[in-house]
Coordinates of C-alpha atoms in Angstrom, one line a residue:
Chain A
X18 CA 94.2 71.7 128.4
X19 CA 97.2 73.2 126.9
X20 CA 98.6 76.9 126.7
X21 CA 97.2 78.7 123.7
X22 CA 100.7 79.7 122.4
X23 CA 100.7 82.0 119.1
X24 CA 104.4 82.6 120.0
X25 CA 106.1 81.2 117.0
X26 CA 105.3 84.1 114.2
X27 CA 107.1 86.9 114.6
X28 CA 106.1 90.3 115.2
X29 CA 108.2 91.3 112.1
X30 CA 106.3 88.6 110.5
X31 CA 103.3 90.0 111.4
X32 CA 103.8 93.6 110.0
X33 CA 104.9 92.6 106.6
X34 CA 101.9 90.4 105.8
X35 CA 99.3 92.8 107.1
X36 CA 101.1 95.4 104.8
X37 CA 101.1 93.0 102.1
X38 CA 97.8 92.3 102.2
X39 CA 97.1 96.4 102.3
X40 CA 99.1 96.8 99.3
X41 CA 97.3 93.9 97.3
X42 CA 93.8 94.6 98.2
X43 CA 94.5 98.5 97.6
X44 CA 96.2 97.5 94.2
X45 CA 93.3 95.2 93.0
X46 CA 90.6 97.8 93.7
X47 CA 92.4 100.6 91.9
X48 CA 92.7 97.9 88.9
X49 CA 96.1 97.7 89.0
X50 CA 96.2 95.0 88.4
X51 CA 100.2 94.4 87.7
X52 CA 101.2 96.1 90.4
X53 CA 98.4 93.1 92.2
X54 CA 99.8 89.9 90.4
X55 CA 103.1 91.1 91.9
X56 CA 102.0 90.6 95.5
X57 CA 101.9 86.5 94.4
X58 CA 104.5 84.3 93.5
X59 CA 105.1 83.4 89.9
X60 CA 103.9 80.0 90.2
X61 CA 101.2 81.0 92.4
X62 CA 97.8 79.1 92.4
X63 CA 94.5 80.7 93.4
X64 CA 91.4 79.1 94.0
X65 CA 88.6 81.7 93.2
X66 CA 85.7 79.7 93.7
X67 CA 84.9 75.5 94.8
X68 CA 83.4 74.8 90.6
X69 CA 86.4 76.1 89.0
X70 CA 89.7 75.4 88.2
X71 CA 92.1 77.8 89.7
X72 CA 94.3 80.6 87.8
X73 CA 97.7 79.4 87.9
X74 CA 100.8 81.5 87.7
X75 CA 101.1 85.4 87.9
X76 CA 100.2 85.7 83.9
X77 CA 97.0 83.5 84.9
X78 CA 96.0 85.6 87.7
X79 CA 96.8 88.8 85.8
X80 CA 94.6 87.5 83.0
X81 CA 92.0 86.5 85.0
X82 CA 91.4 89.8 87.1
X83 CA 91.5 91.5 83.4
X84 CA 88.7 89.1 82.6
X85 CA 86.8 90.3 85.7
X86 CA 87.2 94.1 85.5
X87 CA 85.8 94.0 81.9
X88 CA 83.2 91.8 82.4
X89 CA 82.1 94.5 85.7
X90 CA 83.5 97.5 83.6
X91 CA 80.1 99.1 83.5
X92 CA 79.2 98.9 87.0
X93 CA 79.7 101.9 88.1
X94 CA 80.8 100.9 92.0
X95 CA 83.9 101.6 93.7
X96 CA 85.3 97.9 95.5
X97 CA 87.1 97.8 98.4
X98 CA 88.7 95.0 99.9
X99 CA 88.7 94.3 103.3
X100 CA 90.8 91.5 104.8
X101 CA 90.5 91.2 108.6
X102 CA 91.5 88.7 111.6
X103 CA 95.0 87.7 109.9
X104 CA 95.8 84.3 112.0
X105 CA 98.8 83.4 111.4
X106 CA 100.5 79.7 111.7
X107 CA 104.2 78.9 110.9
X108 CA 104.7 75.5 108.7
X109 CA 107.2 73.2 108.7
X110 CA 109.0 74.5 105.3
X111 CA 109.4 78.2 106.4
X112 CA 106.2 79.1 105.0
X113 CA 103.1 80.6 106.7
X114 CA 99.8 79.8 106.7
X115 CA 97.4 82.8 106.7
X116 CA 93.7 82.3 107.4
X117 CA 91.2 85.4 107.7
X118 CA 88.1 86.9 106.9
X119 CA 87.3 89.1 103.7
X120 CA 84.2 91.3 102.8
X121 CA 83.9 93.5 99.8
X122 CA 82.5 97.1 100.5
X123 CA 80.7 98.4 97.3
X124 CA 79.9 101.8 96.4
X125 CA 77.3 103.1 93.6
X126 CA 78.0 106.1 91.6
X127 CA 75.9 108.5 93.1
X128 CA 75.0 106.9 96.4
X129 CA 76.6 107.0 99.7
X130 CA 75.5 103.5 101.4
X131 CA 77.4 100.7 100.5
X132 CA 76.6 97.4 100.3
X133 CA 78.6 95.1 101.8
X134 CA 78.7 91.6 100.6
X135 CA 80.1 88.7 100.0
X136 CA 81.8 87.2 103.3
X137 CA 84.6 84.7 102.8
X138 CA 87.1 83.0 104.8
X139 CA 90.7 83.1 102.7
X140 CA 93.2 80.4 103.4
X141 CA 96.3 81.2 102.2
X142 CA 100.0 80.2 102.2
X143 CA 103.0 82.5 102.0
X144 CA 106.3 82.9 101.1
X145 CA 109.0 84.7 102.7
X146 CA 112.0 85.2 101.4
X147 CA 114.4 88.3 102.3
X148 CA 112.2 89.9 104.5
X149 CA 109.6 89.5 100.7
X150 CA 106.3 88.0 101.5
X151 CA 104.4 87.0 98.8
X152 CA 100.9 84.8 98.2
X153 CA 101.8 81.8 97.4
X154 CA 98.6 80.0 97.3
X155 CA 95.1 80.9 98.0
X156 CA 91.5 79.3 98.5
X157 CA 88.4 81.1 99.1
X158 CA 85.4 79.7 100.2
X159 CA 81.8 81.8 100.4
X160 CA 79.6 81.7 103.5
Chain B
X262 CA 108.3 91.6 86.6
X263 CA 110.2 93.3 89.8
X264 CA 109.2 91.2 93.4
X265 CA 106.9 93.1 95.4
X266 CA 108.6 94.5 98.1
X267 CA 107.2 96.1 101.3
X268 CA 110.1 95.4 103.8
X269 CA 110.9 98.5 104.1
X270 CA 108.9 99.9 107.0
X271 CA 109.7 98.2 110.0
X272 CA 107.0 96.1 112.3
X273 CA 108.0 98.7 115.0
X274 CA 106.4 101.3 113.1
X275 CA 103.9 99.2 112.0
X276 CA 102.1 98.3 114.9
X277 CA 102.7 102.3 116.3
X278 CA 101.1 103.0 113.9
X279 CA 97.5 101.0 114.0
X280 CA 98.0 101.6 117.9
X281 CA 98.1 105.5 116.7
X282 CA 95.2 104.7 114.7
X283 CA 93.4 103.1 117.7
X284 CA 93.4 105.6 120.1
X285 CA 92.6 108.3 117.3
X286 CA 89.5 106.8 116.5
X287 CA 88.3 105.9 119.8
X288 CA 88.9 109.6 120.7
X289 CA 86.7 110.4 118.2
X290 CA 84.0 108.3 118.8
X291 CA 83.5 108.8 122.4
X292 CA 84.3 113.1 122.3
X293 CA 87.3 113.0 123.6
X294 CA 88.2 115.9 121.3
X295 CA 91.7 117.2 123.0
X296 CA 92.9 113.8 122.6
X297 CA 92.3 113.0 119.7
X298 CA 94.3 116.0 118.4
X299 CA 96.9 115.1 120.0
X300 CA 97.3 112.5 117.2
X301 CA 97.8 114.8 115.0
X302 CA 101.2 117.2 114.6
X303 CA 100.8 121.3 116.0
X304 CA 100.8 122.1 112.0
X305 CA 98.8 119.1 110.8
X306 CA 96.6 119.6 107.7
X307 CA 92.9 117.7 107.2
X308 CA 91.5 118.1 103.8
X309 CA 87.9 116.6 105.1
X310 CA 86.6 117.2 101.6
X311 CA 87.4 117.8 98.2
X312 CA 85.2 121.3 98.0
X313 CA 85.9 122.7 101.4
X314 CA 89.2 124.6 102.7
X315 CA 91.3 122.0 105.4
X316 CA 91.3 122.5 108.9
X317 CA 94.8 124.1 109.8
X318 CA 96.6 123.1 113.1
X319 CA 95.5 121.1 116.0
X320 CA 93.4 124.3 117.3
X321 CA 91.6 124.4 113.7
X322 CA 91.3 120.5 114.0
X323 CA 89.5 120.5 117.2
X324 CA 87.3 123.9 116.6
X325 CA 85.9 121.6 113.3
X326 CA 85.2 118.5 115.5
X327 CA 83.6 120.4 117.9
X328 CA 81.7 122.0 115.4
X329 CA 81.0 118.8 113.7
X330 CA 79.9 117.5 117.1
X331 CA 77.3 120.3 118.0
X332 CA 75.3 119.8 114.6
X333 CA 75.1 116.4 115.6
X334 CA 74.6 117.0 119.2
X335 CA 70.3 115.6 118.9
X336 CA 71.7 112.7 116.6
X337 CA 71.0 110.1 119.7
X338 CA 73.8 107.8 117.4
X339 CA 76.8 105.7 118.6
X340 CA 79.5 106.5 115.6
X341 CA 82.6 104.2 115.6
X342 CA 85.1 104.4 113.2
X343 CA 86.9 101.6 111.8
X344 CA 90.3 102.0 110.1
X345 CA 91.6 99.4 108.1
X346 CA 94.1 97.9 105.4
X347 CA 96.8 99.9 106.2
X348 CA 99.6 100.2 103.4
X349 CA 102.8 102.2 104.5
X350 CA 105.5 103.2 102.8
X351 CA 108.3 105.4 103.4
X352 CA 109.3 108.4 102.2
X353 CA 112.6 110.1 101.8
X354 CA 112.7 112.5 104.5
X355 CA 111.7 109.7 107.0
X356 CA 108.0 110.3 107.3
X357 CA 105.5 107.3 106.4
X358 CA 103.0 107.9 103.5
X359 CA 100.1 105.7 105.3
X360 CA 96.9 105.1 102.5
X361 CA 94.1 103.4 104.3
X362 CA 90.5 102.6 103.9
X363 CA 87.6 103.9 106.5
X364 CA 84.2 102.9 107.1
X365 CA 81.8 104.3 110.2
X366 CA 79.5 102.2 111.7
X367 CA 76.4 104.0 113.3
X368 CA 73.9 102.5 115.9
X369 CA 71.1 104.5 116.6
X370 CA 70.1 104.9 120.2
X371 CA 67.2 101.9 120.6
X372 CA 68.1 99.9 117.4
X373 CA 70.4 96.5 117.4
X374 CA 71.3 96.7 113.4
X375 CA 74.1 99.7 112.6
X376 CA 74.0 101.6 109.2
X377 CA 77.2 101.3 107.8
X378 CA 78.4 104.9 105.6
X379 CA 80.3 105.9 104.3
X380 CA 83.4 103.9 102.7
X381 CA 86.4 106.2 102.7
X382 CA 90.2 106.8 101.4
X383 CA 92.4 108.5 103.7
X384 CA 95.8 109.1 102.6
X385 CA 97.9 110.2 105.5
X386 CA 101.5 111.6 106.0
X387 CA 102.8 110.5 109.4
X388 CA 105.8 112.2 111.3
X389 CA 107.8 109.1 113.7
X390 CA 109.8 110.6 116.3
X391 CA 111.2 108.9 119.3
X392 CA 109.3 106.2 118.6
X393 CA 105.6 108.6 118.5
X394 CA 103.7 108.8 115.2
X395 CA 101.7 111.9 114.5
X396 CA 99.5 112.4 111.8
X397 CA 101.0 115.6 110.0
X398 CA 98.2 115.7 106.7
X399 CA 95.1 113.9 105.7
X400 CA 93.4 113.6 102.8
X401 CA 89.5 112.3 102.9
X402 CA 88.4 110.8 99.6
X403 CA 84.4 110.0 99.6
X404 CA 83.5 106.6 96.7
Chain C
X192 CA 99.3 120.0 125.3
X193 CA 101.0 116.9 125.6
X194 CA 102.4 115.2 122.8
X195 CA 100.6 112.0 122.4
X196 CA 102.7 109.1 123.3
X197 CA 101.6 104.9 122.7
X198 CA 105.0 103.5 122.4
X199 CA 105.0 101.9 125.5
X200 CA 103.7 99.1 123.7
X201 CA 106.3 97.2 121.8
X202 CA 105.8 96.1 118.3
X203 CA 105.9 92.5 119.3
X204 CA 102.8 92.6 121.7
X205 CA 100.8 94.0 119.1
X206 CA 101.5 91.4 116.8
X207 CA 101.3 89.0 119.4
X208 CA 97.7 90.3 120.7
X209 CA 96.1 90.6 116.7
X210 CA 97.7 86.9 116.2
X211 CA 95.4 86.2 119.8
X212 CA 92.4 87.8 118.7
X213 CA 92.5 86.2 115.3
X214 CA 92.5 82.7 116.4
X215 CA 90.2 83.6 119.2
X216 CA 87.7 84.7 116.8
X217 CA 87.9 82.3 114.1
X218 CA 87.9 78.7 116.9
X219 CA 84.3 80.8 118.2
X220 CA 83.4 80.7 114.7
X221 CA 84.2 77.3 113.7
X222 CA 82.2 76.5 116.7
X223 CA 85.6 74.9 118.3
X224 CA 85.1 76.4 121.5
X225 CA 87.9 74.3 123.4
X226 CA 90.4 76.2 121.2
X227 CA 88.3 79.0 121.8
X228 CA 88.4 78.8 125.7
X229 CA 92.0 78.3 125.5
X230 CA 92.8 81.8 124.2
X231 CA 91.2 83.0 128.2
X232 CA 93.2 82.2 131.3
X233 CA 92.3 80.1 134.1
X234 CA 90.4 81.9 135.8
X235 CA 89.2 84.3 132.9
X236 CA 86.1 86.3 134.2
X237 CA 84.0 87.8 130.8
X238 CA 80.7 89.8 131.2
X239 CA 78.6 89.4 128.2
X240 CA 76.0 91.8 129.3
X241 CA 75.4 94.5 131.6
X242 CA 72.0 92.8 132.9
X243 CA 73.8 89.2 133.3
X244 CA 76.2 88.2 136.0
X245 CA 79.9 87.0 134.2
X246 CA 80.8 83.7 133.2
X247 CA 83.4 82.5 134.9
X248 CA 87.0 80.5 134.3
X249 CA 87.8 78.3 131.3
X250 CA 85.1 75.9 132.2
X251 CA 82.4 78.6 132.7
X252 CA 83.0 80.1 129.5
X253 CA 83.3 77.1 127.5
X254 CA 80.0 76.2 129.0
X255 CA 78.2 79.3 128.2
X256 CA 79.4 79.3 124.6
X257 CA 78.0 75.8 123.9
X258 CA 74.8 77.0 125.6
X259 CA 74.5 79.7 123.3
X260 CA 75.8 77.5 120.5
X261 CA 73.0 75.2 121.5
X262 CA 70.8 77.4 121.3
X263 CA 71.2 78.8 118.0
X264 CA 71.8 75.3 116.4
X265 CA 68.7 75.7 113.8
X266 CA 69.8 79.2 112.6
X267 CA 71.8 77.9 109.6
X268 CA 73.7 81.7 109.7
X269 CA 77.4 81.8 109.3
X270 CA 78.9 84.2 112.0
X271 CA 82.1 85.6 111.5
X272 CA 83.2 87.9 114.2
X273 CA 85.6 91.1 113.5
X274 CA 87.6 92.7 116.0
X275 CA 89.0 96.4 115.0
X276 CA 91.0 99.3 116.1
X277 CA 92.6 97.3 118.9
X278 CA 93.8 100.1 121.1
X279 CA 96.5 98.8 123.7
X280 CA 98.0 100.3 127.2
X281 CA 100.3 98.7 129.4
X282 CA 99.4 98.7 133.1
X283 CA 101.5 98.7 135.8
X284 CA 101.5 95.0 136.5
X285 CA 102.7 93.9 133.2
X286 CA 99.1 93.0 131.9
X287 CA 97.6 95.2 128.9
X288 CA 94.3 96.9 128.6
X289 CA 93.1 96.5 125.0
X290 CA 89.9 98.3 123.9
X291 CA 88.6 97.5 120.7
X292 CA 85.3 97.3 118.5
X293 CA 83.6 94.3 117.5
X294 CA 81.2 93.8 114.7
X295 CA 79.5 90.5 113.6
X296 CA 78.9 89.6 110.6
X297 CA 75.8 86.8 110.0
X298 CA 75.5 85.1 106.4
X299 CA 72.0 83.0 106.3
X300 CA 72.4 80.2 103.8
X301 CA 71.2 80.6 100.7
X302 CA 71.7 84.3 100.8
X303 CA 74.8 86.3 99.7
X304 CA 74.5 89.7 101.7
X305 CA 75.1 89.4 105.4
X306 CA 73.4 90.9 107.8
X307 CA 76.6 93.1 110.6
X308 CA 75.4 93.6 113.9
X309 CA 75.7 94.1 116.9
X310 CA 78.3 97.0 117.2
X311 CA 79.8 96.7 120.5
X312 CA 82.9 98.3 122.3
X313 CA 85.4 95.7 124.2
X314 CA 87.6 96.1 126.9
X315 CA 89.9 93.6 127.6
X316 CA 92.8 92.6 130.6
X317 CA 95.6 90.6 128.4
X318 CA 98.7 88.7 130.5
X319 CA 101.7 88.5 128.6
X320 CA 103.9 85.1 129.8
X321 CA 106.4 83.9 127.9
X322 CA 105.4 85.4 124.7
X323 CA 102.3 84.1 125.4
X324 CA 99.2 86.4 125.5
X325 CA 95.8 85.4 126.9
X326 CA 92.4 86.7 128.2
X327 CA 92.1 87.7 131.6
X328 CA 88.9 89.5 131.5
X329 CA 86.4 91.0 128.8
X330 CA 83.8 93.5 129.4
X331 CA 81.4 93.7 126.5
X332 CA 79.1 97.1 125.9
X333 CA 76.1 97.3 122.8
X334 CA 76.2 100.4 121.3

């Protein structure tokens, strides 16, 4: 049996896509949702869901989290977004692969229990560019 | 659009700081009271919520836990504290605005299944010197 | 009072050790345990339970987690397993002490809400070998 060896991302690496992810997730569940399409590049393609086609580009993804937070406008819960258990792999291309774990904490107006649901594994591939990571792609699948 | 940038705060201060974060918690959860204010700075401020006056200094800081802790003292539950998506970004004077999310996760004595409550936002300021991070303010937001 | 001080640990082993636990976690959760057992050393010794005597090396773990996996193979629950709050300390021998939380989180098919439990505290021995980090020993605690 071989070494387990995780040696090849940086530590560097490391920091800068666990604050990207920070900054996105934090930007998404304030609804602001430019300062969000900006964490992806512009020809970025994500995956929401296994029946649909994804939302392509920044403009797509921009539209498409508009769509969302006015078809949930009357909810009444505050979302956050928590991504955990960041494995990283380097690819051949300079790229990373990212592959983690995401729940969604709601809370009701008025309550202080939140529910927690759904769980998802995200795979992901980033860009990094000038010490810039950005989402590049991303799939999500529900458990 | 401008490229999302968030190379500014280096993985050195990074990872000091979810290592700060660590030990904080973990203080916290097991009672270890004098160490966990020694996370924070001499003259730190913790606004714990938005109708009551902050706890002033690390003496005011640890008379509230303690306090906290003898109301709870029958409680018979394990409390942990979980800290996570942690955006950083630095500010002029070379402190680290740090906004995070919290959660606590609370396991009565006798039962396998936790309660989960409530979901937080902290916003921190953090002072880095010689390569220490100290939480110098907090901010507790309740959803 | 001391100023409190966890710079000892360089910004490189964190990453390295989060990169560890990532993978570790998500080859358990695949159910790909012979990735799984090669994120342990050699001679690895983990104590699942107080009441339970330790499972032992590579083999010995890799044997109990298909035991278990065995076990469970009718529960058609999707576990995804989140470490948090990894607090690290070096020790004197060049290893590193890492305590952290654990939570699981169990999706049943069918359902969208998962069930999290147990809450449980870890405490790890990591060696650190040519930027490799691995599992030298885990000590598991239910709250």
């Amino acid at each position: 049996m071989e070494a387990f060896t995780v040696h090849k991302v940086t530590a560097e690496i490391y920091a800068l896509v666990q604050n990207l992810y920070a900054h996105q997730t934090q930007a998404l569940d304030r609804g602001d949702f430019k300062r969000y399409v900006e964490t992806f590049t512009e020809d970025a393609v994500f995956f929401h869901s296994p029946d649909a086609p994804p939302a392509r580009t920044r403009a797509g993804i921009l539209a498409a989290a508009q769509a969302h937070a006015h078809a949930h406008k009357d909810d009444q819960v505050t979302k956050r977004h928590y991504y955990n258990q960041i494995a990283l792999s380097p690819l051949s291309d300079g790229s990373v692969r990212a592959t983690l774990y995401a729940l969604v904490v709601r809370t009701r107006r008025g309550e202080k229990v939140p529910e927690i649901w759904p769980s998802c594994l995200l795979e992901d591939v980033l860009t990094i560019e000038n010490d810039v990571v950005l989402t590049r792609s991303r799939h999500i699948s529900y458990d």
